[in-house]
mmCIF file of C-alpha atoms and ligand atoms in Angstrom:
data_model
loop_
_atom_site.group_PDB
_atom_site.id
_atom_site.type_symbol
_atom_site.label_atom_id
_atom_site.label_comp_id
_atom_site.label_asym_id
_atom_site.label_seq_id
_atom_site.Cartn_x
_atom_site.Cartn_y
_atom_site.Cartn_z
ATOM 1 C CA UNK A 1 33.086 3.948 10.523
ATOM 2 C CA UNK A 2 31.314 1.907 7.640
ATOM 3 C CA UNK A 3 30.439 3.894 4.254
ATOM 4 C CA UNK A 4 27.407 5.052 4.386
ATOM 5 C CA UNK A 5 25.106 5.605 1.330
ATOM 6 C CA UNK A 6 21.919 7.768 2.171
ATOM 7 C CA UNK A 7 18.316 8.051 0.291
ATOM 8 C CA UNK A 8 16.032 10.592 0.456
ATOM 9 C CA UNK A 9 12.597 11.299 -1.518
ATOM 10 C CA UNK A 10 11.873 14.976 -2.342
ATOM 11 C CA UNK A 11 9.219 17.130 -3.684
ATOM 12 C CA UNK A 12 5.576 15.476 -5.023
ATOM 13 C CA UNK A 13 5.516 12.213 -3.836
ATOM 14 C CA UNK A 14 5.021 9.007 -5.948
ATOM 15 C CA UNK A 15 3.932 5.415 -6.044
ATOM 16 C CA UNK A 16 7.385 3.123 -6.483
ATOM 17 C CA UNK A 17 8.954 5.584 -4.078
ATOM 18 C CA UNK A 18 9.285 2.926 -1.963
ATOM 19 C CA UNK A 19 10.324 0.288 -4.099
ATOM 20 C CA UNK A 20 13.110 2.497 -5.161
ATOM 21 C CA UNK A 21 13.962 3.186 -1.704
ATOM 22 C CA UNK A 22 14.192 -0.588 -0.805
ATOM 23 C CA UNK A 23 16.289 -1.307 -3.787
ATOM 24 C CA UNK A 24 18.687 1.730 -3.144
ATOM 25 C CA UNK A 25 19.129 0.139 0.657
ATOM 26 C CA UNK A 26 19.312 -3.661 -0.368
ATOM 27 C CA UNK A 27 21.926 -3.150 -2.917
ATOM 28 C CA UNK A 28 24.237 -0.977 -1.156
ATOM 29 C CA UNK A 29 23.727 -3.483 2.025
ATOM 30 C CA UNK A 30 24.717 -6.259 -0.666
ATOM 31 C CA UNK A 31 28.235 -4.089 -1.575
ATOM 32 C CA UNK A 32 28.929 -3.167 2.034
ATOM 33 C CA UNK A 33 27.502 -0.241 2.758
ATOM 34 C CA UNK A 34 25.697 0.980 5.772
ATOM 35 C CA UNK A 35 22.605 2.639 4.468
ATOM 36 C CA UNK A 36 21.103 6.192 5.937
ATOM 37 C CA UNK A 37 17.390 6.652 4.820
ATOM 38 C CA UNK A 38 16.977 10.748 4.951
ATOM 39 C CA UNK A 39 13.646 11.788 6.036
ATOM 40 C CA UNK A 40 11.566 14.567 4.684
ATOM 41 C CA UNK A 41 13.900 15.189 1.594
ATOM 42 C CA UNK A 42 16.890 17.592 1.550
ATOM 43 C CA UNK A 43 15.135 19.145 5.204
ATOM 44 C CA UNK A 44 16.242 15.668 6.219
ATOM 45 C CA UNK A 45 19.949 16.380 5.871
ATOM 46 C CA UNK A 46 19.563 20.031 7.184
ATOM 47 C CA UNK A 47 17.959 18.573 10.216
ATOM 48 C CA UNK A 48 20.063 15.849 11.106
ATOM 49 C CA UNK A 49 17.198 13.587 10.421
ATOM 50 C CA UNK A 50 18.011 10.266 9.350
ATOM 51 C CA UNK A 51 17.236 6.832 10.178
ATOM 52 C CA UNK A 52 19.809 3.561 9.406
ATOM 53 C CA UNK A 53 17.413 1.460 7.315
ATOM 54 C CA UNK A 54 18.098 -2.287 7.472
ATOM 55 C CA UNK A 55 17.241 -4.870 4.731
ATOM 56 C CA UNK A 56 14.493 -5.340 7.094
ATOM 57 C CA UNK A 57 13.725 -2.277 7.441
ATOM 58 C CA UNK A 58 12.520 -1.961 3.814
ATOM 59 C CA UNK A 59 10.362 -5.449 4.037
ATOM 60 C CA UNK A 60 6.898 -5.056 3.329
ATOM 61 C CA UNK A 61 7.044 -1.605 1.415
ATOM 62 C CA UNK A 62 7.610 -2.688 -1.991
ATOM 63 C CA UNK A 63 3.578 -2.825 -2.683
ATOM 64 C CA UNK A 64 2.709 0.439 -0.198
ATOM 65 C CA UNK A 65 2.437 4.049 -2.214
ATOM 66 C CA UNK A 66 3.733 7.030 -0.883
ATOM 67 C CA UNK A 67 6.836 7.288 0.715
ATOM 68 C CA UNK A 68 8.251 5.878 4.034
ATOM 69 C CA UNK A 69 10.687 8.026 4.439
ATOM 70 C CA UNK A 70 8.240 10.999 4.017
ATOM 71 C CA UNK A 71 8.682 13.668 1.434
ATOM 72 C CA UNK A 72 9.264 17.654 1.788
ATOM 73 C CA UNK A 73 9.847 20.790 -0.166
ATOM 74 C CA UNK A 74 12.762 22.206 1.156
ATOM 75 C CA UNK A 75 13.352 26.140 -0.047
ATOM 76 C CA UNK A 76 16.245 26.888 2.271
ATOM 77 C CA UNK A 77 18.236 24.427 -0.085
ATOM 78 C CA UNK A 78 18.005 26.864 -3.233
ATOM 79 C CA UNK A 79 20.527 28.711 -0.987
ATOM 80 C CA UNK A 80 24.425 27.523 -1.402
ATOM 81 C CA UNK A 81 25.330 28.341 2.427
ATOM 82 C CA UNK A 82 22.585 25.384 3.301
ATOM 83 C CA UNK A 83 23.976 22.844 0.787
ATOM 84 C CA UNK A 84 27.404 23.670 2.453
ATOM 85 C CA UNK A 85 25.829 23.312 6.066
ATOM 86 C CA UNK A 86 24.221 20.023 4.315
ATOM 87 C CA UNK A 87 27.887 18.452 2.871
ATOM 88 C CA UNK A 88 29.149 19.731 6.358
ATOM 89 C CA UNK A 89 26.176 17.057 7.957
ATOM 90 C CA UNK A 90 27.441 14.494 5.041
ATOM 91 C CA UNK A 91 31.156 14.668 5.745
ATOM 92 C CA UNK A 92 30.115 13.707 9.849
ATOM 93 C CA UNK A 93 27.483 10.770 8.709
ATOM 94 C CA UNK A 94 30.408 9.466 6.263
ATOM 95 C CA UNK A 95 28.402 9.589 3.441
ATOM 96 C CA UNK A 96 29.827 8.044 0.433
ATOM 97 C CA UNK A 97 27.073 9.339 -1.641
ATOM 98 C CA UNK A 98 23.121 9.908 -1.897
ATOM 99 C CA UNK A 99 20.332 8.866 -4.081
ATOM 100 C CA UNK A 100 17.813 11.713 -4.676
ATOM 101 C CA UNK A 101 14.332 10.451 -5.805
ATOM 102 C CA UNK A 102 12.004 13.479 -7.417
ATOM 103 C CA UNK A 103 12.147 15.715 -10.249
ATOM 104 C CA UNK A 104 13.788 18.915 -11.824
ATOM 105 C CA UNK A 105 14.184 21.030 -8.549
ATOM 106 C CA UNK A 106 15.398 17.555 -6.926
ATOM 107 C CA UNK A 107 17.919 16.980 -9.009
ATOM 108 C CA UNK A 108 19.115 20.629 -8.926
ATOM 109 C CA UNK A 109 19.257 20.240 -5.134
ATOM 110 C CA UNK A 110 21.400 16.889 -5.982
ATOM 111 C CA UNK A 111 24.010 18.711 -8.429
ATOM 112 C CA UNK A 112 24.452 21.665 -5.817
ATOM 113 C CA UNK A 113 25.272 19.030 -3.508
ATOM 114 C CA UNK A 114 27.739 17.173 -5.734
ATOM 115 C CA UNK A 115 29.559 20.443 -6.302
ATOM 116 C CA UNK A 116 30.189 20.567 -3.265
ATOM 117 C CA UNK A 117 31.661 17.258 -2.617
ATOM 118 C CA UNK A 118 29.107 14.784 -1.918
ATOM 119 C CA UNK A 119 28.392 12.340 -4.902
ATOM 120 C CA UNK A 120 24.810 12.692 -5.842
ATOM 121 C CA UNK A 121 22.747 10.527 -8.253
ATOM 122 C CA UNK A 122 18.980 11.339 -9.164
ATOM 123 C CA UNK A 123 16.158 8.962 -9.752
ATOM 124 C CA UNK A 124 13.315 10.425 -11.704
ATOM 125 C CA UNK A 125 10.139 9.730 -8.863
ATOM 126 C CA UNK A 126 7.319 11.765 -10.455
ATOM 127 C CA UNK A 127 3.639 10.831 -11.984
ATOM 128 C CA UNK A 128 3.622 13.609 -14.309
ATOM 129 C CA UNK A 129 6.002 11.711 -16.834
ATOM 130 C CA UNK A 130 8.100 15.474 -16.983
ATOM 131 C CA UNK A 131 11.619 14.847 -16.805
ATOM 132 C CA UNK A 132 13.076 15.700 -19.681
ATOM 133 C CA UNK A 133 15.988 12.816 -19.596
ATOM 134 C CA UNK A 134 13.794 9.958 -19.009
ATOM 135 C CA UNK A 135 11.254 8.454 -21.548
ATOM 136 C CA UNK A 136 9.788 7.348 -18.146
ATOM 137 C CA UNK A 137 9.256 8.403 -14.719
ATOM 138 C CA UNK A 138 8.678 5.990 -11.403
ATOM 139 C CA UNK A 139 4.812 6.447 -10.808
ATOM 140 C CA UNK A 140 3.812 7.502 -13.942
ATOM 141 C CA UNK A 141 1.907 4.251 -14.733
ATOM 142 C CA UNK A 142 -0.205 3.566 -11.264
ATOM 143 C CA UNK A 143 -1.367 7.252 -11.771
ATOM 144 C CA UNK A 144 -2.532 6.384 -14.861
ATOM 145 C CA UNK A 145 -4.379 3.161 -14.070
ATOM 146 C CA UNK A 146 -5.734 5.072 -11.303
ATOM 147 C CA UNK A 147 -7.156 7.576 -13.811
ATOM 148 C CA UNK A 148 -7.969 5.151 -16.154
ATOM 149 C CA UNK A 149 -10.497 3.598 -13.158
ATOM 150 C CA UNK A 150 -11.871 6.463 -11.946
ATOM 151 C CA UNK A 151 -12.869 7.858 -15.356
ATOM 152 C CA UNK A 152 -14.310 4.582 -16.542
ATOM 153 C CA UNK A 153 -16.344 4.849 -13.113
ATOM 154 C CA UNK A 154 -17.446 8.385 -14.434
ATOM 155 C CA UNK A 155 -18.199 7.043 -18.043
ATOM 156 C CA UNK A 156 -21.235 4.851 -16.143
ATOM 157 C CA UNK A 157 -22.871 7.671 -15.048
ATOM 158 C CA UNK A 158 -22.639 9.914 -17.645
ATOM 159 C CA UNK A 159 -23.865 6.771 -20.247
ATOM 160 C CA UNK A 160 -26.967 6.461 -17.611
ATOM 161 C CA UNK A 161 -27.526 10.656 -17.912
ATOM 162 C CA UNK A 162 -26.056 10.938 -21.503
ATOM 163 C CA UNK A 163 -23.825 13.646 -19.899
ATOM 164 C CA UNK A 164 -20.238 15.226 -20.895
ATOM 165 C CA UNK A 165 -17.662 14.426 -18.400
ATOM 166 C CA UNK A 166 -14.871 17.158 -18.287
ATOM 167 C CA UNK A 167 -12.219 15.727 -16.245
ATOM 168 C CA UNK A 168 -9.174 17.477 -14.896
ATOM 169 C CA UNK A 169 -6.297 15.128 -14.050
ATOM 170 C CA UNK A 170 -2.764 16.331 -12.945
ATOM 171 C CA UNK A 171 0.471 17.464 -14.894
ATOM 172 C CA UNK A 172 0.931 21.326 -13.990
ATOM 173 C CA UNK A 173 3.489 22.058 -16.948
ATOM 174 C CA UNK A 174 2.937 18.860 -19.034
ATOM 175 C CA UNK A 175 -0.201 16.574 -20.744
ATOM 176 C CA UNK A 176 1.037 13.261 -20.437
ATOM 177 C CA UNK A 177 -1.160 11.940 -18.009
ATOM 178 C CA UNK A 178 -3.590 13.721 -19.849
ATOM 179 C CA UNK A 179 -3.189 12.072 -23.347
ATOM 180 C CA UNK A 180 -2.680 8.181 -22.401
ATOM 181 C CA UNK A 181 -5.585 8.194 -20.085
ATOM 182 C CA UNK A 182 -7.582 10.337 -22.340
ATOM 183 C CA UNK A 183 -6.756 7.559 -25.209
ATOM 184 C CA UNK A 184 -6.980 4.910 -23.108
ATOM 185 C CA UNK A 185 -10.337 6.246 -21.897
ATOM 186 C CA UNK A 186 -11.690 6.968 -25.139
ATOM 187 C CA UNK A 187 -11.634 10.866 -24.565
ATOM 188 C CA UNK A 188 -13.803 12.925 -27.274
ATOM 189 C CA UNK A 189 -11.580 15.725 -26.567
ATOM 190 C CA UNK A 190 -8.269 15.973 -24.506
ATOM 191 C CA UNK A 191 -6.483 19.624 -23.862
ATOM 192 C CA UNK A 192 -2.722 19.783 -22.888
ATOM 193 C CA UNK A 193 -0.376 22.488 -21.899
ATOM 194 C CA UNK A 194 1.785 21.197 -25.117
ATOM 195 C CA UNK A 195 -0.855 22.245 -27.362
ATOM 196 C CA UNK A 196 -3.087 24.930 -28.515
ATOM 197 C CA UNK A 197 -6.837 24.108 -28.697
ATOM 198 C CA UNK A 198 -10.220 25.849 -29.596
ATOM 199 C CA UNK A 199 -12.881 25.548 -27.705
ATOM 200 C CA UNK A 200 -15.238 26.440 -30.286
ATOM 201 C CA UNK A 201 -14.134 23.262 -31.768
ATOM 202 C CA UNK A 202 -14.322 21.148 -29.298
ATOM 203 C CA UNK A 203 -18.082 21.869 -28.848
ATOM 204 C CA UNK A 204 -18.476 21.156 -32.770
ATOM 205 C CA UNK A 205 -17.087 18.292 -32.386
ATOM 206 C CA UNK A 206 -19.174 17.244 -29.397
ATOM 207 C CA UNK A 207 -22.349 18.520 -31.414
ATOM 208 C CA UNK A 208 -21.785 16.351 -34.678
ATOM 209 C CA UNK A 209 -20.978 13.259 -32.248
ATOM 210 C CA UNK A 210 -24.602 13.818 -30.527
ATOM 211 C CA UNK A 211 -25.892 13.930 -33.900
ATOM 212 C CA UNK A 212 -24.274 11.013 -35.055
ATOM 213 C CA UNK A 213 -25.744 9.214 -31.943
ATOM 214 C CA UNK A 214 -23.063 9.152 -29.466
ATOM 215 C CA UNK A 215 -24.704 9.192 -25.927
ATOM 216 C CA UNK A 216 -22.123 10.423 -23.304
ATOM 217 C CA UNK A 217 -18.810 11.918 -23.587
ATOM 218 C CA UNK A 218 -15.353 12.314 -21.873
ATOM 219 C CA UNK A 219 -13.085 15.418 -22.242
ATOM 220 C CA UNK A 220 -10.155 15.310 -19.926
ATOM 221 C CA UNK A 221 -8.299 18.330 -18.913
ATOM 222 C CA UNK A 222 -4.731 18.700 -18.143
ATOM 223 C CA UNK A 223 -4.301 20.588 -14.577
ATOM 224 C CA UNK A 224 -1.778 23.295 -16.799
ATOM 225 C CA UNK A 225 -4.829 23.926 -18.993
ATOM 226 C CA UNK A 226 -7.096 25.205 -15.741
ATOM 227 C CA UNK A 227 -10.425 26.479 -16.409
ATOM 228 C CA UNK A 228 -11.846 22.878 -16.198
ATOM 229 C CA UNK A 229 -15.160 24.210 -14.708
ATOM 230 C CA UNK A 230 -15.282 27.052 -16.801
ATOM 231 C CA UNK A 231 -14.740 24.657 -19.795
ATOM 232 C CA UNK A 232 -17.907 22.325 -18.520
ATOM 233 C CA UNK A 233 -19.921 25.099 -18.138
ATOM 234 C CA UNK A 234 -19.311 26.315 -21.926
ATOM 235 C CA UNK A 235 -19.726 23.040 -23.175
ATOM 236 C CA UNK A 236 -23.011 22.706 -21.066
ATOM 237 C CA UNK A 237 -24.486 26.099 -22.394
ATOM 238 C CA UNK A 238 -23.517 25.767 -25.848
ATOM 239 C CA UNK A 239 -24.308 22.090 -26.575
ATOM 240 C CA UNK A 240 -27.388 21.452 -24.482
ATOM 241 C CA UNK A 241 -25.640 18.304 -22.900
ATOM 242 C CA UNK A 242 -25.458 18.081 -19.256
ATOM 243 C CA UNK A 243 -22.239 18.466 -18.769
ATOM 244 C CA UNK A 244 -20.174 18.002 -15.180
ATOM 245 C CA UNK A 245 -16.248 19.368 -13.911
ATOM 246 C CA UNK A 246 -14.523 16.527 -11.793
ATOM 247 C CA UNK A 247 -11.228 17.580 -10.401
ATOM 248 C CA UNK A 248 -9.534 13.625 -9.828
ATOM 249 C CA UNK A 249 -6.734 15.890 -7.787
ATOM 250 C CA UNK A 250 -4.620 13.953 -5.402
ATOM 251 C CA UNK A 251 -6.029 10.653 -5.101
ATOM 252 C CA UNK A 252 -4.147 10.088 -8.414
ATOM 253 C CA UNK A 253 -0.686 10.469 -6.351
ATOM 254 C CA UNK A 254 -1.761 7.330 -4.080
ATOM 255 C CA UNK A 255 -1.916 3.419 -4.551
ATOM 256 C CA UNK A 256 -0.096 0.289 -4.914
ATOM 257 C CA UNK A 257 2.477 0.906 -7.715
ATOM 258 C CA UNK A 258 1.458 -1.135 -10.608
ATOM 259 C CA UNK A 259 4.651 -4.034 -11.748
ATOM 260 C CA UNK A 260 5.896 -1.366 -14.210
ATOM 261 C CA UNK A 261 6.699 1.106 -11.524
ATOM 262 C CA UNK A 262 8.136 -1.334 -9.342
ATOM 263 C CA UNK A 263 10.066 -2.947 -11.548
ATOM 264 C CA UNK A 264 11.525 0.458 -12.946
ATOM 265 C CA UNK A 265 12.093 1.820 -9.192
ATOM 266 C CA UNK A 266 14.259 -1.354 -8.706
ATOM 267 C CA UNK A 267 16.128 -1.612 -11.727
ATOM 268 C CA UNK A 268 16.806 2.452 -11.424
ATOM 269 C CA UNK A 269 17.808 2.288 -7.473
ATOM 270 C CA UNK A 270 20.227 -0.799 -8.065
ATOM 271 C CA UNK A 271 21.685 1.115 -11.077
ATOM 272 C CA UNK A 272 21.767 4.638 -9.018
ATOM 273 C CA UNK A 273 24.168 2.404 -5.882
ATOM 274 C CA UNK A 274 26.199 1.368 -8.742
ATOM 275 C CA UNK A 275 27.219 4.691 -10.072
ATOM 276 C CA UNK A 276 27.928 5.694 -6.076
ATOM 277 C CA UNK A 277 30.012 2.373 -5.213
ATOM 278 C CA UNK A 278 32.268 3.554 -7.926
ATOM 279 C CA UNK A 279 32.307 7.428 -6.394
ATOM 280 C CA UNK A 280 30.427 9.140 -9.632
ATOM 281 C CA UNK A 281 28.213 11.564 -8.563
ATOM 282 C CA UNK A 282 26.275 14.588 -10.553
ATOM 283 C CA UNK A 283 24.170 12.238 -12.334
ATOM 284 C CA UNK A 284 20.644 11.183 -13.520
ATOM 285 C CA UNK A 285 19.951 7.452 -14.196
ATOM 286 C CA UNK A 286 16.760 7.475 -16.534
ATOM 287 C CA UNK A 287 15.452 5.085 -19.557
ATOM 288 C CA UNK A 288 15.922 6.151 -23.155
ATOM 289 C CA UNK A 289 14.884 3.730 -25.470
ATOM 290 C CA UNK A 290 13.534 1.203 -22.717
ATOM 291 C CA UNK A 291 16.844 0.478 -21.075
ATOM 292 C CA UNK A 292 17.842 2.344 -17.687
ATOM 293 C CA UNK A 293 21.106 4.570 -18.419
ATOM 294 C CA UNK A 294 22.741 8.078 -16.649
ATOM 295 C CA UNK A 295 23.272 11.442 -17.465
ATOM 296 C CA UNK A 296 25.306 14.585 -15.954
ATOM 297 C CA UNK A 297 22.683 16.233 -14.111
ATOM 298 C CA UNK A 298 22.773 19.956 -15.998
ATOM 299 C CA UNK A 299 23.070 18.160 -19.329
ATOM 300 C CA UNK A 300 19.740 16.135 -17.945
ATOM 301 C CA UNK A 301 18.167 19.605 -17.108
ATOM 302 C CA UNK A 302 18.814 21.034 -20.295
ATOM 303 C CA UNK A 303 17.157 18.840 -22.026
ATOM 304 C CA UNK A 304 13.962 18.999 -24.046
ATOM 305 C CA UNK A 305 11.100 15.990 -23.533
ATOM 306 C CA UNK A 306 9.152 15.827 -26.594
ATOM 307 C CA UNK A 307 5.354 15.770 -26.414
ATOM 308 C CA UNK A 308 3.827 12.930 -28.724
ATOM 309 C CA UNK A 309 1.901 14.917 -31.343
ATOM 310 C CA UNK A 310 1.131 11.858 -33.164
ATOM 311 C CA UNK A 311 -0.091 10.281 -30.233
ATOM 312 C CA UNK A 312 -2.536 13.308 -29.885
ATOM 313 C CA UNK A 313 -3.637 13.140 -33.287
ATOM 314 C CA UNK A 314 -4.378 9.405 -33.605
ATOM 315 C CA UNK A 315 -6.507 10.356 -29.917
ATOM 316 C CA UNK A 316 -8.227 13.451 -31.668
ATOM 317 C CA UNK A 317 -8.881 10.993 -35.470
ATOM 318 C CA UNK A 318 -10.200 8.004 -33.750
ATOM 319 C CA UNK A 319 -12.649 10.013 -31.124
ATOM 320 C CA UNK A 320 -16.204 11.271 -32.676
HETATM 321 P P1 LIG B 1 7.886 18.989 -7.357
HETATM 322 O O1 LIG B 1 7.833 19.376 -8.828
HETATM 323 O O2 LIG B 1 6.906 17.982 -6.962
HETATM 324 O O3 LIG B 1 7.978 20.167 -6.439
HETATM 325 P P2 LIG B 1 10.748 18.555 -7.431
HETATM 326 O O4 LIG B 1 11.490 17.301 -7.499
HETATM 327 O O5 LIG B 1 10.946 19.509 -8.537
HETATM 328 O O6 LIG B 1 9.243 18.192 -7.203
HETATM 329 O O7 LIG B 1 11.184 19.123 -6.045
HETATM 330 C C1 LIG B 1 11.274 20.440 -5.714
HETATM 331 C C2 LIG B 1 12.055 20.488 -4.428
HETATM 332 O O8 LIG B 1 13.436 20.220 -4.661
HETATM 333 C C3 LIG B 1 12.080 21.833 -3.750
HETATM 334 O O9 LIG B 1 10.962 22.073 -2.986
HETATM 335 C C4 LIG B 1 13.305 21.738 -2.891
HETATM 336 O O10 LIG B 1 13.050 21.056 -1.698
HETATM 337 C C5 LIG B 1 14.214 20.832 -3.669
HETATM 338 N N1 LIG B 1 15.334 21.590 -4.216
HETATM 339 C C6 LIG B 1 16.575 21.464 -3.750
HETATM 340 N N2 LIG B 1 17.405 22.286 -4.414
HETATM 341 C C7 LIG B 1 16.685 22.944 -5.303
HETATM 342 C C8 LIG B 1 16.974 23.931 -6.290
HETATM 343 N N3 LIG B 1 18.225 24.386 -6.470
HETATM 344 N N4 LIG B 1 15.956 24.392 -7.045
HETATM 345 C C9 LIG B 1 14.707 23.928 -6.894
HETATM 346 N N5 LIG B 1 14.381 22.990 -5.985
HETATM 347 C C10 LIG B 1 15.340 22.504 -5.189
HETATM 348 O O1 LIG B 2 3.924 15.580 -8.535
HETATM 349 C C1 LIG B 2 3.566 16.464 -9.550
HETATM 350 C C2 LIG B 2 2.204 17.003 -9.268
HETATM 351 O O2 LIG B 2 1.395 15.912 -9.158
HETATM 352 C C3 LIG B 2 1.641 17.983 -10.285
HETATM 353 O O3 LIG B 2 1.025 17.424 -11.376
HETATM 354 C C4 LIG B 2 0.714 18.771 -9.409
HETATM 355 O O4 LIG B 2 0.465 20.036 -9.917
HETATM 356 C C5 LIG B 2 1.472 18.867 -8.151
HETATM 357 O O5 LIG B 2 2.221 17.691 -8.069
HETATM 358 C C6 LIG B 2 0.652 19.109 -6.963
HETATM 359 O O6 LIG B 2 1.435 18.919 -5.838
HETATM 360 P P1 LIG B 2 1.141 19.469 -4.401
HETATM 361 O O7 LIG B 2 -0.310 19.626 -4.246
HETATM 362 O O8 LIG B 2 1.750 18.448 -3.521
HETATM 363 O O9 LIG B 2 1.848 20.774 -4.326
#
């Protein structure tokens, strides 16, 4: 039987999924390898279910978000005798390896799996920009254009009301969506998990601005925070200003990946076959310092991604 290499997407889904998946099948059909898409993540390989994906097979996805190959949070494979049952269902599909696209618990699922025989590489597929080993994740920029449109759609009608727009957007354990698009969107405020804030200031702040003559404001809200209606609601009593909670939620998961993520899903899933078509498993392939490289997958875990404070400051300086 021909060497098979098999792909699977797991946990959140993410725009340049599928460009990563398409560059995972093309070059390991390019170095002679049959290629096994797994469907619905590591439940895939429990279940037996996996499709053969052609270089045809993986036409016309490049520009779709999402994933074709659907995603799933599988719980059963936090358990060893299921990653044994699942190297069992690799050893019969002559798997030569697998590329795992998702995040932390992905890649945990991915090193369990290369313990136990079957060479596993991880591809950081995420929009929250979390992964500690990689200065950048695949879908981190569409989310963020997609955040950037939707709040500049919000800044129109809060100009025309002179309204305060508080604005969750996602990133349960981290603020990076939170800070570019709060930058980019010219945010008066902009609360992270990453960093401690006062609310009491934030209304001060929004108070002098009104003085000073600014018309309509933005404060965008990191999921982790929480309390986004609570926070509108505060802001509302305590300044006067009309203020409004929009939860963006998971329309900012969807879209056409922007060239960034597709480019980076490419370059990442050609590297990832690499690393397999030369049997090394137990690894991440991220970017540090803007070029694509690999790490041992608990070394990758271990890891500590640092949040921009200067970033934040130059956001929090150049907003009143
Ligand atoms: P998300 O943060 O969107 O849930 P992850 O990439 O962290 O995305 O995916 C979590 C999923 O990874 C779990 O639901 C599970 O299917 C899979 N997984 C496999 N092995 C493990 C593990 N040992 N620990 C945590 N998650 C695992
Ligand atoms: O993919 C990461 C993320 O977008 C988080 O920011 C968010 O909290 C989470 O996924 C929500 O995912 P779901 O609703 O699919 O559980």
């Amino acid at each position: 039987m021909q060497k098979r290499i098999g792909v699977l997407t797991s946990g959140g889904d993410a725009p340049g999924m599928n460009a990563a998946v398409r560059a995972v099948t093309r070059a390991a059909i390019k170095k002679g390898f049959e290629v096994i898409g797994i469907r619905r993540g590591y439940n895939g390989l429990l279940n037996n279910d996996m499709i053969k994906l052609t270089a045809r097979d993986v036409s016309d996805i490049i520009q779709r978000g999402g994933t074709e190959i659907f995603t799933a949070r599988c719980l059963e494979f936090k358990e060893w005798e299921y990653v044994l049952k699942a190297k069992d269902i690799c050893v019969q599909n002559n798997m030569a390896g697998i590329v795992v696209i998702g995040g932390d618990g992905s890649f945990r699922g991915a090193a369990d799996l290369s313990k136990a025989g079957i060479p596993c590489v991880g591809l950081p597929g995420t929009i929250d920009n979390d992964i500690q080993c990689s200065e950048y994740t695949i879908g981190y920029d569409t989310a963020m254009n997609t955040v950037m449109e939707l709040v500049d759609k919000l800044r129109d009608t809060s100009h025309s009301h002179e309204r305060c727009a508080v604005v969750e957007v996602m990133g349960r354990r981290a603020g990076h969506i939170a800070l570019n698009t709060g930058i980019a969107c010219g945010a008066t405020a902009i609360l992270v998990p990453e960093m401690p804030y006062d609310i009491e200031d934030v209304i001060k702040r929004i108070k002098e601005a009104r003085a000073n003559g600014k018309e309509q404001f933005i404060v965008v809200v990191a999921e982790g925070v929480g309390g986004t209606e609570e926070i509108a609601k505060r802001i509302n009593e305590e300044t006067g200003i009309e203020s409004r909670a929009t939860i963006l939620g998971h329309v900012q998961r969807g879209g056409s990946p922007t060239v960034r993520d597709r480019v980076v899903a490419s370059e990442m899933g050609y590297y990832a076959v690499e690393l397999l078509e030369k049997g090394i498993g137990n690894r991440v392939v991220g970017m540090k310092d803007g070029k694509v490289y690999d790490v041992d997958i608990q070394e990758a875990l271990s890891m500590k991604k640092p949040f921009d404070e200067r970033l934040y400051k130059i956001a929090s300086d150049i907003s009143f």
